[in-house]
């Protein structure tokens, strides 16, 4: 099947190549922003500019519901919708250019990895993980601020309120555990450093479960979008409309539950393992701070109490450790505040009181 035929099958109709000056401008802006945003990744601005300026870019008619820009790996080209706001093209181009930069091909030019996504497997595991990681990189490069948004009755912080908000939030929680460097290094260079580090801090089973859940989450959102599009058909019967609305409600519930269960899995697997490694008061205090600060990352619903309950449970156990350490001078390496538990209780009511920007679907 030719590239033209494959594009047509996806509903992409090429209008014309993007003019050279626009390509050069995009290449320069994206290269500069990536180098500034990720100095620890040892990116060379000139090398990035040369690579990106040679990238094929086109203006095309895109089907309704598709993103305004799409990187097509089979011919290493970016397609921009003819309805795009070209004065704000960097917000679309950065994400797609990162996709191009993260390609890893074999000696026969077959794509084997696209960042965190495994292209050697027919189901492309890690697709959602990779999309979220790329979007996080793009948002950081563009200096996007953190907003509190609401999707599917889940209120959560994100710097990507309009693209993969749920996935980006969960991957941000993963990166809080591993550190940003490992995540973005694997995203850019298609290596396993992020995967290995996350597994070492949780478990292999946890990594693959989270990866699979993210793919399921994205699939459910895509299905929901298709169902919502059907409601635009004015020729449907009331019975058909009712059936679609019921399916949409069911999908929303599944998305909500899958997000919360995945978040709880990341939380407990990491902090349960970290708790077992505490052997000094200094480590106990570091654990307390890291768990307490985790509250700023999580998504919550009206009846979500899992994090609060988990925190209280761990604080009670930390008090036991502190008491045992203080009774053994050899283990008491640093002083620890007497009011670890009471401090949390006093602040507990404030955990979810940030101003919220509600965007419900």
PDB file of C-alpha atoms in Angstrom, residues 10 66-73 91-100 102 111 113-119 123-140 158-160 162-172 174 183-184 186-188 190 194 210-211 214-219 221-222:
ATOM      1  CA  UNK A  10      -6.834   7.752   7.606  1.00  0.00           C
ATOM      2  CA  UNK A  66      -8.081  14.073  14.611  1.00  0.00           C
ATOM      3  CA  UNK A  67      -5.358  16.236  16.088  1.00  0.00           C
ATOM      4  CA  UNK A  68      -4.454  19.385  14.157  1.00  0.00           C
ATOM      5  CA  UNK A  69      -1.001  17.926  13.538  1.00  0.00           C
ATOM      6  CA  UNK A  70       0.217  14.380  12.977  1.00  0.00           C
ATOM      7  CA  UNK A  71       3.650  12.823  12.589  1.00  0.00           C
ATOM      8  CA  UNK A  72       3.571   9.912  10.163  1.00  0.00           C
ATOM      9  CA  UNK A  73       6.520   7.644  10.872  1.00  0.00           C
ATOM     10  CA  UNK A  91       2.237  24.326  20.146  1.00  0.00           C
ATOM     11  CA  UNK A  92       1.401  21.681  17.532  1.00  0.00           C
ATOM     12  CA  UNK A  93       4.797  21.335  15.907  1.00  0.00           C
ATOM     13  CA  UNK A  94       6.841  20.720  19.071  1.00  0.00           C
ATOM     14  CA  UNK A  95       5.028  17.506  19.971  1.00  0.00           C
ATOM     15  CA  UNK A  96       5.299  16.108  16.433  1.00  0.00           C
ATOM     16  CA  UNK A  97       8.953  17.117  16.042  1.00  0.00           C
ATOM     17  CA  UNK A  98       9.800  15.239  19.252  1.00  0.00           C
ATOM     18  CA  UNK A  99       8.207  12.154  17.701  1.00  0.00           C
ATOM     19  CA  UNK A 100      10.571  12.469  14.763  1.00  0.00           C
ATOM     20  CA  UNK A 102      12.808   9.846  19.112  1.00  0.00           C
ATOM     21  CA  UNK A 111      11.033   1.468  13.186  1.00  0.00           C
ATOM     22  CA  UNK A 113      11.043   2.012  19.035  1.00  0.00           C
ATOM     23  CA  UNK A 114       9.365   5.378  19.191  1.00  0.00           C
ATOM     24  CA  UNK A 115      10.556   6.582  22.545  1.00  0.00           C
ATOM     25  CA  UNK A 116       8.735   4.468  25.131  1.00  0.00           C
ATOM     26  CA  UNK A 117       6.582   2.635  22.581  1.00  0.00           C
ATOM     27  CA  UNK A 118       7.666  -0.790  21.317  1.00  0.00           C
ATOM     28  CA  UNK A 119       7.038  -1.035  17.567  1.00  0.00           C
ATOM     29  CA  UNK A 123      -0.120  -4.125  19.855  1.00  0.00           C
ATOM     30  CA  UNK A 124       2.419  -1.281  20.190  1.00  0.00           C
ATOM     31  CA  UNK A 125       2.685  -1.439  24.012  1.00  0.00           C
ATOM     32  CA  UNK A 126       3.656   1.858  25.611  1.00  0.00           C
ATOM     33  CA  UNK A 127       1.906   4.021  23.030  1.00  0.00           C
ATOM     34  CA  UNK A 128      -0.014   6.002  25.650  1.00  0.00           C
ATOM     35  CA  UNK A 129       3.006   6.209  27.956  1.00  0.00           C
ATOM     36  CA  UNK A 130       5.040   7.624  25.097  1.00  0.00           C
ATOM     37  CA  UNK A 131       2.355  10.088  23.968  1.00  0.00           C
ATOM     38  CA  UNK A 132       2.056  11.416  27.516  1.00  0.00           C
ATOM     39  CA  UNK A 133       5.830  11.701  27.936  1.00  0.00           C
ATOM     40  CA  UNK A 134       6.169  13.544  24.621  1.00  0.00           C
ATOM     41  CA  UNK A 135       3.339  15.893  25.579  1.00  0.00           C
ATOM     42  CA  UNK A 136       4.988  16.586  28.943  1.00  0.00           C
ATOM     43  CA  UNK A 137       8.213  17.441  27.113  1.00  0.00           C
ATOM     44  CA  UNK A 138       6.347  19.665  24.687  1.00  0.00           C
ATOM     45  CA  UNK A 139       4.488  21.479  27.474  1.00  0.00           C
ATOM     46  CA  UNK A 140       7.711  22.070  29.364  1.00  0.00           C
ATOM     47  CA  UNK A 158      -1.543  19.229  34.722  1.00  0.00           C
ATOM     48  CA  UNK A 159       0.461  21.414  32.364  1.00  0.00           C
ATOM     49  CA  UNK A 160      -1.379  19.773  29.464  1.00  0.00           C
ATOM     50  CA  UNK A 162      -6.188  19.907  26.494  1.00  0.00           C
ATOM     51  CA  UNK A 163      -4.064  16.939  25.392  1.00  0.00           C
ATOM     52  CA  UNK A 164      -3.792  13.606  27.234  1.00  0.00           C
ATOM     53  CA  UNK A 165      -4.509  15.285  30.584  1.00  0.00           C
ATOM     54  CA  UNK A 166      -5.170  12.048  32.498  1.00  0.00           C
ATOM     55  CA  UNK A 167      -2.232  10.186  30.966  1.00  0.00           C
ATOM     56  CA  UNK A 168       0.108  13.129  31.524  1.00  0.00           C
ATOM     57  CA  UNK A 169      -0.892  13.321  35.170  1.00  0.00           C
ATOM     58  CA  UNK A 170      -0.185   9.620  35.772  1.00  0.00           C
ATOM     59  CA  UNK A 171       3.161   9.780  33.966  1.00  0.00           C
ATOM     60  CA  UNK A 172       4.047  12.853  36.044  1.00  0.00           C
ATOM     61  CA  UNK A 174       5.745   8.054  37.699  1.00  0.00           C
ATOM     62  CA  UNK A 183      11.733   9.730  31.746  1.00  0.00           C
ATOM     63  CA  UNK A 184      12.839  12.324  29.220  1.00  0.00           C
ATOM     64  CA  UNK A 186      14.156   7.392  27.427  1.00  0.00           C
ATOM     65  CA  UNK A 187      11.573   9.488  25.580  1.00  0.00           C
ATOM     66  CA  UNK A 188      14.212  11.218  23.463  1.00  0.00           C
ATOM     67  CA  UNK A 190      14.303   5.343  22.959  1.00  0.00           C
ATOM     68  CA  UNK A 194      13.109   4.947  32.690  1.00  0.00           C
ATOM     69  CA  UNK A 210       0.640   0.771  34.600  1.00  0.00           C
ATOM     70  CA  UNK A 211       1.820   0.739  30.978  1.00  0.00           C
ATOM     71  CA  UNK A 214      -2.387   3.828  30.217  1.00  0.00           C
ATOM     72  CA  UNK A 215      -2.969   2.186  26.831  1.00  0.00           C
ATOM     73  CA  UNK A 216      -6.447   1.118  27.973  1.00  0.00           C
ATOM     74  CA  UNK A 217      -7.165   4.621  29.223  1.00  0.00           C
ATOM     75  CA  UNK A 218      -6.291   6.181  25.877  1.00  0.00           C
ATOM     76  CA  UNK A 219      -8.347   3.567  24.043  1.00  0.00           C
ATOM     77  CA  UNK A 221     -11.044   8.006  25.595  1.00  0.00           C
ATOM     78  CA  UNK A 222     -10.850   7.408  21.838  1.00  0.00           C
TER      79      UNK A 222
END
